[in-house]
Short mmCIF file of C-alpha atoms in Angstrom, two decimals:
data_model
loop_
_atom_site.label_atom_id
_atom_site.label_comp_id
_atom_site.label_asym_id
_atom_site.label_seq_id
_atom_site.Cartn_x
_atom_site.Cartn_y
_atom_site.Cartn_z
CA UNK C 7 35.44 3.82 -11.94
CA UNK C 8 33.89 4.07 -15.35
CA UNK C 9 36.28 1.50 -16.79
CA UNK C 10 34.85 -1.18 -14.53
CA UNK C 11 31.37 -0.60 -15.89
CA UNK C 12 31.87 -0.12 -19.60
CA UNK C 13 33.31 -2.40 -22.22
CA UNK C 14 34.96 -1.09 -25.35
CA UNK C 15 32.81 -1.08 -28.46
CA UNK C 16 32.57 0.33 -31.89
CA UNK C 17 30.90 3.71 -32.18
CA UNK C 18 27.15 3.20 -32.58
CA UNK C 19 25.35 4.66 -35.53
CA UNK C 20 24.06 8.06 -34.38
CA UNK C 21 20.27 8.34 -34.05
CA UNK C 22 18.34 10.09 -36.78
CA UNK C 23 16.23 13.03 -35.52
CA UNK C 24 12.50 12.48 -35.85
CA UNK C 25 11.60 15.64 -37.75
CA UNK C 26 8.05 14.51 -38.46
CA UNK C 27 7.29 14.21 -34.76
CA UNK C 28 8.91 17.58 -34.11
CA UNK C 29 6.63 19.20 -36.71
CA UNK C 30 3.58 17.68 -35.04
CA UNK C 31 4.56 19.29 -31.74
CA UNK C 32 4.33 22.69 -33.43
CA UNK C 33 4.66 25.73 -31.19
CA UNK C 34 4.06 23.84 -27.97
CA UNK C 35 6.96 23.37 -25.56
CA UNK C 36 8.06 19.79 -24.81
CA UNK C 37 6.39 20.02 -21.40
CA UNK C 38 3.13 21.27 -22.93
CA UNK C 39 3.18 18.51 -25.53
CA UNK C 40 3.89 15.90 -22.85
CA UNK C 41 0.85 17.14 -20.92
CA UNK C 42 -1.24 16.76 -24.09
CA UNK C 43 0.02 13.18 -24.45
CA UNK C 44 -1.00 12.36 -20.88
CA UNK C 45 -4.45 13.87 -21.46
CA UNK C 46 -4.91 11.85 -24.64
CA UNK C 47 -3.87 8.71 -22.77
CA UNK C 48 -6.54 9.27 -20.15
CA UNK C 49 -9.13 9.72 -22.89
CA UNK C 50 -8.59 6.15 -24.08
CA UNK C 51 -7.89 4.57 -20.71
CA UNK C 52 -4.12 4.31 -21.13
CA UNK C 53 -1.59 5.25 -18.45
CA UNK C 54 1.67 6.82 -19.63
CA UNK C 55 4.12 9.01 -17.71
CA UNK C 56 5.17 11.19 -20.61
CA UNK C 57 7.38 14.15 -19.74
CA UNK C 58 9.53 16.69 -21.59
CA UNK C 59 12.53 14.38 -21.48
CA UNK C 60 10.62 11.62 -23.25
CA UNK C 61 9.45 14.04 -25.96
CA UNK C 62 13.04 15.20 -26.41
CA UNK C 63 14.27 11.63 -26.81
CA UNK C 64 11.63 10.92 -29.45
CA UNK C 65 12.53 14.05 -31.41
CA UNK C 66 16.23 13.24 -31.15
CA UNK C 67 15.58 9.82 -32.65
CA UNK C 68 16.62 7.93 -29.54
CA UNK C 69 13.21 6.24 -29.33
CA UNK C 70 12.86 4.71 -32.78
CA UNK C 71 9.60 2.90 -32.06
CA UNK C 72 7.36 3.55 -29.04
CA UNK C 73 5.98 0.83 -26.81
CA UNK C 74 2.42 -0.31 -27.44
CA UNK C 75 0.82 2.02 -24.89
CA UNK C 76 2.45 5.09 -26.43
CA UNK C 77 1.59 3.80 -29.91
CA UNK C 78 -2.11 3.71 -29.05
CA UNK C 79 -1.94 7.19 -27.54
CA UNK C 80 -0.10 8.73 -30.51
CA UNK C 81 -2.50 7.18 -33.04
CA UNK C 82 -5.40 8.52 -30.98
CA UNK C 83 -3.86 12.00 -30.99
CA UNK C 84 -3.22 11.94 -34.73
CA UNK C 85 -6.05 9.91 -36.29
CA UNK C 86 -5.48 8.65 -39.80
CA UNK C 87 -1.71 8.55 -39.39
CA UNK C 88 0.52 5.51 -39.00
CA UNK C 89 3.64 5.17 -36.87
CA UNK C 90 5.66 5.74 -40.03
CA UNK C 91 3.77 8.99 -40.65
CA UNK C 92 4.80 10.05 -37.13
CA UNK C 93 8.45 9.48 -37.99
CA UNK C 94 8.91 6.13 -36.24
CA UNK C 95 10.54 3.04 -37.67
CA UNK C 96 8.40 -0.07 -38.28
CA UNK C 97 8.34 -2.19 -35.15
CA UNK C 98 9.65 -5.25 -36.97
CA UNK C 99 12.73 -3.36 -38.11
CA UNK C 100 13.95 -2.56 -34.59
CA UNK C 101 13.40 -5.94 -32.95
CA UNK C 102 16.28 -8.23 -32.22
CA UNK C 103 19.97 -7.66 -31.79
CA UNK C 104 22.69 -6.66 -34.16
CA UNK C 105 24.95 -9.54 -35.18
CA UNK C 106 28.46 -9.41 -33.74
CA UNK C 107 31.24 -9.01 -36.27
CA UNK C 108 33.95 -11.65 -36.16
CA UNK C 109 36.26 -11.09 -33.22
CA UNK C 110 33.87 -8.74 -31.38
CA UNK C 111 33.65 -9.41 -27.65
CA UNK C 112 30.52 -10.46 -25.80
CA UNK C 113 28.57 -7.48 -24.46
CA UNK C 114 29.66 -5.04 -27.15
CA UNK C 115 26.14 -4.74 -28.56
CA UNK C 116 23.08 -4.24 -26.51
CA UNK C 117 19.79 -6.15 -26.59
CA UNK C 118 16.71 -4.74 -28.26
CA UNK C 119 14.54 -2.23 -26.51
CA UNK C 120 11.81 -0.03 -28.01
CA UNK C 121 13.99 2.91 -26.92
CA UNK C 122 17.16 1.52 -28.57
CA UNK C 123 19.30 4.20 -30.20
CA UNK C 124 21.08 2.00 -32.72
CA UNK C 125 20.15 2.15 -36.36
CA UNK C 126 18.88 -1.29 -37.30
CA UNK C 127 17.58 -0.50 -40.77
CA UNK C 128 20.79 -1.42 -42.58
CA UNK C 129 19.74 -4.33 -44.87
CA UNK C 130 23.09 -6.03 -44.37
CA UNK C 131 22.50 -6.45 -40.66
CA UNK C 132 21.08 -9.64 -39.17
CA UNK C 133 19.41 -10.25 -35.83
CA UNK C 134 18.94 -13.01 -33.33
CA UNK C 135 16.86 -13.47 -30.20
CA UNK C 136 18.44 -12.47 -26.92
CA UNK C 137 16.95 -14.73 -24.28
CA UNK C 138 18.70 -13.15 -21.31
CA UNK C 139 17.25 -9.75 -22.22
CA UNK C 140 13.76 -11.22 -22.38
CA UNK C 141 14.15 -12.89 -18.98
CA UNK C 142 15.36 -9.70 -17.33
CA UNK C 143 12.70 -7.63 -19.03
CA UNK C 144 10.03 -9.91 -17.55
CA UNK C 145 11.53 -9.22 -14.15
CA UNK C 146 10.44 -5.59 -14.52
CA UNK C 147 7.52 -5.40 -16.94
CA UNK C 148 3.95 -6.05 -15.82
CA UNK C 149 1.54 -8.16 -17.79
CA UNK C 150 -0.13 -5.91 -20.33
CA UNK C 151 -3.47 -7.71 -20.07
CA UNK C 152 -3.74 -7.68 -16.29
CA UNK C 153 -6.92 -6.07 -15.03
CA UNK C 154 -7.88 -5.02 -11.54
CA UNK C 155 -10.89 -6.50 -9.81
CA UNK C 156 -12.93 -4.47 -7.39
CA UNK C 157 -11.02 -5.49 -4.27
CA UNK C 158 -7.88 -7.04 -5.72
CA UNK C 159 -4.96 -5.80 -7.77
CA UNK C 160 -4.66 -9.10 -9.59
CA UNK C 161 -1.36 -10.54 -10.87
CA UNK C 162 1.30 -7.96 -11.58
CA UNK C 163 3.96 -10.20 -13.10
CA UNK C 164 6.74 -8.39 -11.23
CA UNK C 165 8.54 -11.45 -9.87
CA UNK C 166 11.98 -12.36 -11.13
CA UNK C 167 11.88 -15.29 -13.55
CA UNK C 168 13.00 -18.44 -11.76
CA UNK C 169 15.27 -19.41 -14.61
CA UNK C 170 17.13 -16.12 -14.27
CA UNK C 171 17.68 -16.49 -10.55
CA UNK C 172 19.98 -19.48 -10.91
CA UNK C 173 22.47 -18.19 -13.46
CA UNK C 174 24.80 -15.21 -13.79
CA UNK C 175 23.37 -11.97 -15.11
CA UNK C 176 24.94 -10.63 -18.29
CA UNK C 177 26.11 -7.07 -18.51
CA UNK C 178 23.08 -4.86 -18.87
CA UNK C 179 22.23 -2.87 -21.98
CA UNK C 180 19.61 -0.36 -23.00
CA UNK C 181 16.94 -3.09 -22.94
CA UNK C 182 17.41 -3.67 -19.23
CA UNK C 183 17.73 0.05 -18.49
CA UNK C 184 14.51 0.78 -20.36
CA UNK C 185 12.67 -2.08 -18.66
CA UNK C 186 13.82 -0.80 -15.27
CA UNK C 187 12.58 2.72 -16.04
CA UNK C 188 9.27 1.31 -17.23
CA UNK C 189 8.91 -0.71 -14.01
CA UNK C 190 9.24 2.51 -12.00
CA UNK C 191 6.56 4.20 -14.11
CA UNK C 192 4.24 1.22 -13.83
CA UNK C 193 4.52 1.03 -10.05
CA UNK C 194 3.78 4.76 -9.75
CA UNK C 195 0.74 4.48 -12.00
CA UNK C 196 -0.64 1.49 -10.10
CA UNK C 197 -0.08 3.28 -6.79
CA UNK C 198 -1.89 6.37 -8.09
CA UNK C 199 -4.86 4.22 -8.92
CA UNK C 200 -4.95 1.58 -6.21
CA UNK C 201 -2.75 2.51 -3.26
CA UNK C 202 0.26 0.75 -1.79
CA UNK C 203 -0.99 -2.20 0.23
CA UNK C 204 -1.46 -4.61 -2.66
CA UNK C 205 1.78 -3.64 -4.38
CA UNK C 206 4.56 -3.49 -1.82
CA UNK C 207 5.57 -7.13 -1.51
CA UNK C 208 5.27 -7.68 -5.25
CA UNK C 209 7.59 -4.78 -5.99
CA UNK C 210 10.46 -6.19 -3.92
CA UNK C 211 11.51 -8.70 -6.61
CA UNK C 212 12.24 -6.17 -9.37
CA UNK C 213 14.17 -4.05 -6.86
CA UNK C 214 16.43 -7.00 -6.10
CA UNK C 215 16.85 -7.59 -9.82
CA UNK C 216 17.75 -3.93 -10.35
CA UNK C 217 20.63 -4.05 -7.90
CA UNK C 218 21.75 -7.37 -9.37
CA UNK C 219 22.04 -5.55 -12.70
CA UNK C 220 24.17 -2.86 -11.06
CA UNK C 221 26.48 -5.53 -9.68
CA UNK C 222 26.78 -7.13 -13.12
CA UNK C 223 27.87 -3.87 -14.75
CA UNK C 224 26.80 -2.33 -18.01
CA UNK C 225 28.00 -2.24 -21.60
CA UNK C 226 28.33 1.56 -21.65
CA UNK C 227 28.75 4.35 -19.15
CA UNK C 228 25.51 6.01 -20.30
CA UNK C 229 23.68 2.75 -19.65
CA UNK C 230 25.36 2.42 -16.25
CA UNK C 231 24.15 5.92 -15.36
CA UNK C 232 20.60 5.03 -16.39
CA UNK C 233 20.74 1.84 -14.34
CA UNK C 234 21.92 3.67 -11.22
CA UNK C 235 19.26 6.34 -11.62
CA UNK C 236 16.56 3.76 -12.35
CA UNK C 237 17.55 1.56 -9.42
CA UNK C 238 17.52 4.56 -7.11
CA UNK C 239 14.11 5.68 -8.35
CA UNK C 240 12.81 2.14 -7.99
CA UNK C 241 14.11 2.02 -4.41
CA UNK C 242 12.21 5.24 -3.70
CA UNK C 243 9.04 3.87 -5.30
CA UNK C 244 9.23 0.65 -3.28
CA UNK C 245 10.05 2.73 -0.21
CA UNK C 246 6.94 4.80 -0.82
CA UNK C 247 4.81 1.64 -1.06
CA UNK C 248 6.22 0.59 2.32
CA UNK C 249 5.70 4.10 3.69
CA UNK C 250 2.08 4.38 2.56
CA UNK C 251 1.25 0.91 3.89
CA UNK C 252 2.63 1.74 7.34
CA UNK C 253 5.94 -0.15 7.12
CA UNK C 254 8.06 2.78 8.23
CA UNK C 255 11.26 0.85 9.00
CA UNK C 256 11.22 -0.75 5.56
CA UNK C 257 10.57 2.62 3.94
CA UNK C 258 13.46 4.23 5.81
CA UNK C 259 15.79 1.48 4.58
CA UNK C 260 14.71 1.86 0.95
CA UNK C 261 15.04 5.64 1.03
CA UNK C 262 18.52 5.33 2.55
CA UNK C 263 19.45 2.91 -0.22
CA UNK C 264 18.30 5.41 -2.84
CA UNK C 265 20.21 8.21 -1.13
CA UNK C 266 23.38 6.11 -1.09
CA UNK C 267 22.96 5.34 -4.79
CA UNK C 268 22.56 9.05 -5.52
CA UNK C 269 25.66 9.96 -3.53
CA UNK C 270 27.77 7.29 -5.23
CA UNK C 271 26.90 8.54 -8.71
CA UNK C 272 26.60 12.27 -7.96
CA UNK C 273 22.96 12.29 -9.12
CA UNK C 274 21.50 15.50 -7.66
CA UNK C 275 17.99 14.81 -8.98
CA UNK C 276 17.88 11.39 -7.32
CA UNK C 277 19.35 12.81 -4.10
CA UNK C 278 16.70 15.54 -3.95
CA UNK C 279 13.97 12.94 -4.49
CA UNK C 280 15.35 10.67 -1.77
CA UNK C 281 15.57 13.55 0.72
CA UNK C 282 12.05 14.65 -0.25
CA UNK C 283 10.59 11.27 0.64
CA UNK C 284 12.76 10.97 3.74
CA UNK C 285 11.30 14.25 4.98
CA UNK C 286 7.77 13.02 4.35
CA UNK C 287 8.47 9.75 6.18
CA UNK C 288 10.04 11.56 9.15
CA UNK C 289 6.93 13.72 9.48
CA UNK C 290 4.63 10.70 9.43
CA UNK C 291 6.85 8.79 11.85
CA UNK C 292 6.70 11.59 14.44
CA UNK C 293 10.18 12.99 13.83
CA UNK C 294 9.34 16.55 12.73
CA UNK C 295 12.80 18.03 13.31
CA UNK C 296 14.31 15.39 11.05
CA UNK C 297 11.61 16.22 8.50
CA UNK C 298 12.69 19.87 8.49
CA UNK C 299 16.37 19.00 8.13
CA UNK C 300 15.78 16.50 5.32
CA UNK C 301 13.54 18.94 3.44
CA UNK C 302 16.10 21.71 3.75
CA UNK C 303 18.85 19.36 2.51
CA UNK C 304 16.66 18.48 -0.47
CA UNK C 305 16.19 22.16 -1.29
CA UNK C 306 19.93 22.80 -1.21
CA UNK C 307 20.51 19.98 -3.70
CA UNK C 308 17.53 20.90 -5.88
CA UNK C 309 18.35 24.57 -6.41
CA UNK C 310 20.60 23.76 -9.35
CA UNK C 311 18.00 21.57 -11.05
CA UNK C 312 15.88 24.46 -12.34
CA UNK C 313 12.44 23.14 -11.35
CA UNK C 314 10.22 25.59 -9.42
CA UNK C 315 7.60 22.89 -8.92
CA UNK C 316 10.16 20.65 -7.24
CA UNK C 317 11.21 23.52 -4.97
CA UNK C 318 7.53 24.09 -4.18
CA UNK C 319 7.02 20.50 -3.10
CA UNK C 320 10.17 20.53 -1.00
CA UNK C 321 9.02 23.71 0.76
CA UNK C 322 5.77 21.90 1.59
CA UNK C 323 7.76 19.02 3.05
CA UNK C 324 9.55 21.56 5.26
CA UNK C 325 6.22 23.15 6.21
CA UNK C 326 4.95 19.76 7.38
CA UNK C 327 7.95 19.45 9.68
CA UNK C 328 7.46 22.91 11.15
CA UNK C 329 3.78 22.10 11.75
CA UNK C 330 4.84 18.96 13.62
CA UNK C 331 7.05 21.15 15.82
CA UNK C 332 4.03 23.43 16.45
CA UNK C 333 6.00 26.29 14.86
CA UNK C 334 3.21 28.19 13.12
CA UNK C 335 5.50 30.96 11.90
CA UNK C 336 8.00 28.57 10.33
CA UNK C 337 5.14 26.65 8.75
CA UNK C 338 3.51 29.75 7.26
CA UNK C 339 6.82 30.96 5.84
CA UNK C 340 7.46 27.60 4.17
CA UNK C 341 3.90 27.51 2.82
CA UNK C 342 4.37 30.98 1.32
CA UNK C 343 7.55 29.82 -0.43
CA UNK C 344 5.76 26.73 -1.71
CA UNK C 345 2.96 28.85 -3.18
CA UNK C 346 5.40 31.31 -4.77
CA UNK C 347 7.41 28.54 -6.44
CA UNK C 348 4.23 26.82 -7.58
CA UNK C 349 2.96 29.96 -9.28
CA UNK C 350 6.03 30.03 -11.52
CA UNK C 351 4.43 27.19 -13.41
CA UNK C 352 5.66 24.07 -15.15
CA UNK C 353 9.18 23.67 -16.48
CA UNK C 354 10.95 21.27 -18.81
CA UNK C 355 13.18 20.51 -15.82
CA UNK C 356 10.30 19.14 -13.70
CA UNK C 357 11.10 15.51 -12.74
CA UNK C 358 8.97 12.77 -14.25
CA UNK C 359 8.07 11.40 -10.82
CA UNK C 360 6.29 14.66 -9.95
CA UNK C 361 3.33 13.95 -12.23
CA UNK C 362 1.17 13.72 -9.08
CA UNK C 363 2.04 17.26 -7.99
CA UNK C 364 -0.48 19.82 -9.07
CA UNK C 365 -2.82 22.26 -7.42
CA UNK C 366 -4.74 19.43 -5.73
CA UNK C 367 -1.62 18.08 -4.02
CA UNK C 368 -0.59 21.61 -3.02
CA UNK C 369 -3.98 22.08 -1.34
CA UNK C 370 -3.87 18.62 0.23
CA UNK C 371 -0.46 19.08 1.81
CA UNK C 372 -1.40 22.51 3.10
CA UNK C 373 -4.53 20.96 4.63
CA UNK C 374 -2.33 18.49 6.48
CA UNK C 375 -0.23 21.32 7.88
CA UNK C 376 -3.24 23.19 9.24
CA UNK C 377 -4.67 19.96 10.63
CA UNK C 378 -1.42 19.29 12.50
CA UNK C 379 -1.59 22.83 13.89
CA UNK C 380 -5.19 22.23 15.00
CA UNK C 381 -6.79 24.78 12.67
CA UNK C 382 -9.63 22.46 11.61
CA UNK C 383 -11.66 25.03 9.69
CA UNK C 384 -8.76 26.04 7.46
CA UNK C 385 -7.66 22.42 7.09
CA UNK C 386 -11.14 21.34 5.97
CA UNK C 387 -11.29 24.17 3.43
CA UNK C 388 -8.02 23.13 1.79
CA UNK C 389 -8.84 19.40 1.95
CA UNK C 390 -12.16 20.03 0.22
CA UNK C 391 -10.43 21.98 -2.53
CA UNK C 392 -7.89 19.20 -2.96
CA UNK C 393 -10.56 16.55 -3.43
CA UNK C 394 -12.47 18.74 -5.91
CA UNK C 395 -9.37 19.58 -7.95
CA UNK C 396 -7.84 16.10 -8.16
CA UNK C 397 -7.55 14.42 -11.55
CA UNK C 398 -9.92 11.38 -11.57
CA UNK C 399 -6.99 9.13 -12.51
CA UNK C 400 -5.45 9.64 -9.05
CA UNK C 401 -8.08 7.59 -7.24
CA UNK C 402 -5.87 6.99 -4.24
CA UNK C 403 -5.32 10.73 -3.73
CA UNK C 404 -9.03 11.49 -4.04
CA UNK C 405 -9.64 9.00 -1.26
CA UNK C 406 -6.79 10.49 0.80
CA UNK C 407 -7.97 14.10 0.50
CA UNK C 408 -11.56 13.13 1.24
CA UNK C 409 -10.44 11.18 4.30
CA UNK C 410 -8.51 14.25 5.44
CA UNK C 411 -11.65 16.33 4.90
CA UNK C 412 -13.76 13.88 6.92
CA UNK C 413 -11.33 13.98 9.83
CA UNK C 414 -11.01 17.77 9.82
CA UNK C 415 -14.81 18.18 9.74
CA UNK C 416 -15.24 15.72 12.60
CA UNK C 417 -12.68 17.44 14.79
CA UNK C 418 -14.06 20.84 13.81
CA UNK C 419 -17.55 20.00 15.09
CA UNK C 420 -19.37 19.07 11.87
CA UNK C 421 -20.28 15.39 12.36
CA UNK C 422 -22.91 15.10 9.61
CA UNK C 423 -20.65 16.53 6.93
CA UNK C 424 -17.80 14.41 8.20
CA UNK C 425 -19.86 11.24 7.97
CA UNK C 426 -20.90 12.06 4.41
CA UNK C 427 -17.26 12.52 3.40
CA UNK C 428 -16.31 9.32 5.20
CA UNK C 429 -18.93 7.37 3.27
CA UNK C 430 -17.45 8.67 0.00
CA UNK C 431 -14.06 7.34 1.07
CA UNK C 432 -15.53 3.93 1.92
CA UNK C 433 -16.96 3.76 -1.59
CA UNK C 434 -13.45 4.16 -2.98
CA UNK C 435 -11.88 1.50 -0.78
CA UNK C 436 -13.07 -1.17 -3.19
CA UNK C 437 -10.32 -0.13 -5.58
CA UNK C 438 -7.85 1.61 -3.24
CA UNK C 439 -5.80 -0.32 -0.71
CA UNK C 440 -4.01 2.07 1.62
CA UNK C 441 -3.29 1.55 5.30
CA UNK C 442 -2.77 5.29 5.62
CA UNK C 443 -6.33 6.02 4.53
CA UNK C 444 -7.78 3.25 6.66
CA UNK C 445 -5.94 4.57 9.71
CA UNK C 446 -7.30 8.06 9.06
CA UNK C 447 -10.86 6.73 8.78
CA UNK C 448 -10.45 4.78 12.00
CA UNK C 449 -9.45 7.98 13.78
CA UNK C 450 -12.44 9.81 12.30
CA UNK C 451 -14.77 7.03 13.44
CA UNK C 452 -13.49 7.37 17.01
CA UNK C 453 -14.11 11.12 16.96
CA UNK C 454 -17.64 10.60 15.58
CA UNK C 455 -18.60 7.89 18.05
CA UNK C 456 -20.17 10.33 20.57
CA UNK C 457 -22.35 11.63 17.71
CA UNK C 458 -23.58 8.22 16.56
CA UNK C 459 -27.20 9.28 16.89
CA UNK C 460 -26.75 12.23 14.53
CA UNK C 461 -28.16 12.02 11.02
CA UNK C 462 -25.80 10.08 8.75
CA UNK C 463 -23.18 9.34 11.40
CA UNK C 464 -24.65 5.96 12.35
CA UNK C 465 -24.63 4.90 8.69
CA UNK C 466 -20.95 5.77 8.39
CA UNK C 467 -20.02 4.03 11.62
CA UNK C 468 -21.87 0.84 10.67
CA UNK C 469 -20.37 0.82 7.18
CA UNK C 470 -16.91 1.49 8.55
CA UNK C 471 -17.22 -1.29 11.14
CA UNK C 472 -18.16 -3.79 8.44
CA UNK C 473 -15.32 -2.84 6.08
CA UNK C 474 -12.43 -5.32 6.24
CA UNK C 475 -9.01 -3.90 7.00
CA UNK C 476 -6.05 -4.62 4.75
CA UNK C 477 -3.74 -7.18 6.29
#
């Protein structure tokens, strides 16, 4: 019940719309502007998961001061302007926590977060540090200065602070909800770049902390809703890391946890996402009929969400199941639906987690369907397109599509071209750690073994044999 999650409080000061930022958006839709923000981030080496919802929150005044990554991106997009020129409040003015009036109960006010909606510019207000918020935030946020070495992901700073583990967790506020959402974004971005193997075990600690926050309750119902959604999305992200690193039982457990969270809160978007990943896992685990059923369940839930791109991806998940059942007709029908939905274009309703889904992913998933059906020529054609179309930021996907291409070429009777593609994948394994990709390359190497005397094949086989496997 809502009353168990929310404490009574005074009405917060309503946020002030950021009209300056709205003017800068101009005639572009929120989704178009979000895409421009992501492009600008890539230009300066930043990684942000900006979507239409984030733009809307900025314009509504809910995000009074962006985090440092967004600050750098916005100042790059609008050179010569300051954060104040962009309609944001000075960072110093939104740090801290509003002082409690006499008699106010603990938990009425929420700790600081860069996305805090309270107006803290009143000169009569005072602030103090909120240690518990800082401890919990460190449980989710990664170290900003962490860099990635060639074969190592380096420290991620995702472990729960030891001092927090031994004492009760306070009711969560917007600071914790924002930190949880940022943890989900960070894990997705690191996976896009480096693959799952180096991330999975490190991501378990913030997931435990997320569900501890749910148990502790929240100061407001809106915060409770954000915490449930964020915890569910984090469970899916950790499940995907398990999935991609070959830990199928762990992945199934995490996806089931996310699905349960969605059902408890009536969150259709989270439920569709959980079913989407469950379908993908079932296909990879050799349960194609379950993949079809899960994908169809996801489509039923997602119809009301208004995102053609989401429906396109879910149709592809169904197509993968039909391919696993050797049902070519069912697969082709699902692929046609996926293409038709995709051609409707982007929408403000597209989920943030779908930033990976573009034309390259569409081609890559179709390639996997044709490969499963044994149509190697068609599979290789789509896999090649996927690798060519992929945004350079998604290093892991480039390696995946190229590995798919190498395997399809090998099985289709083109050993030299396959070996060349395989060597390109091996070059990427210095910065990508994915058991899925390594398993694919191992299968390709076995197919190429009878052709080891062919030009280029021996070089691939020797290089592959000397490449260490991820533990």
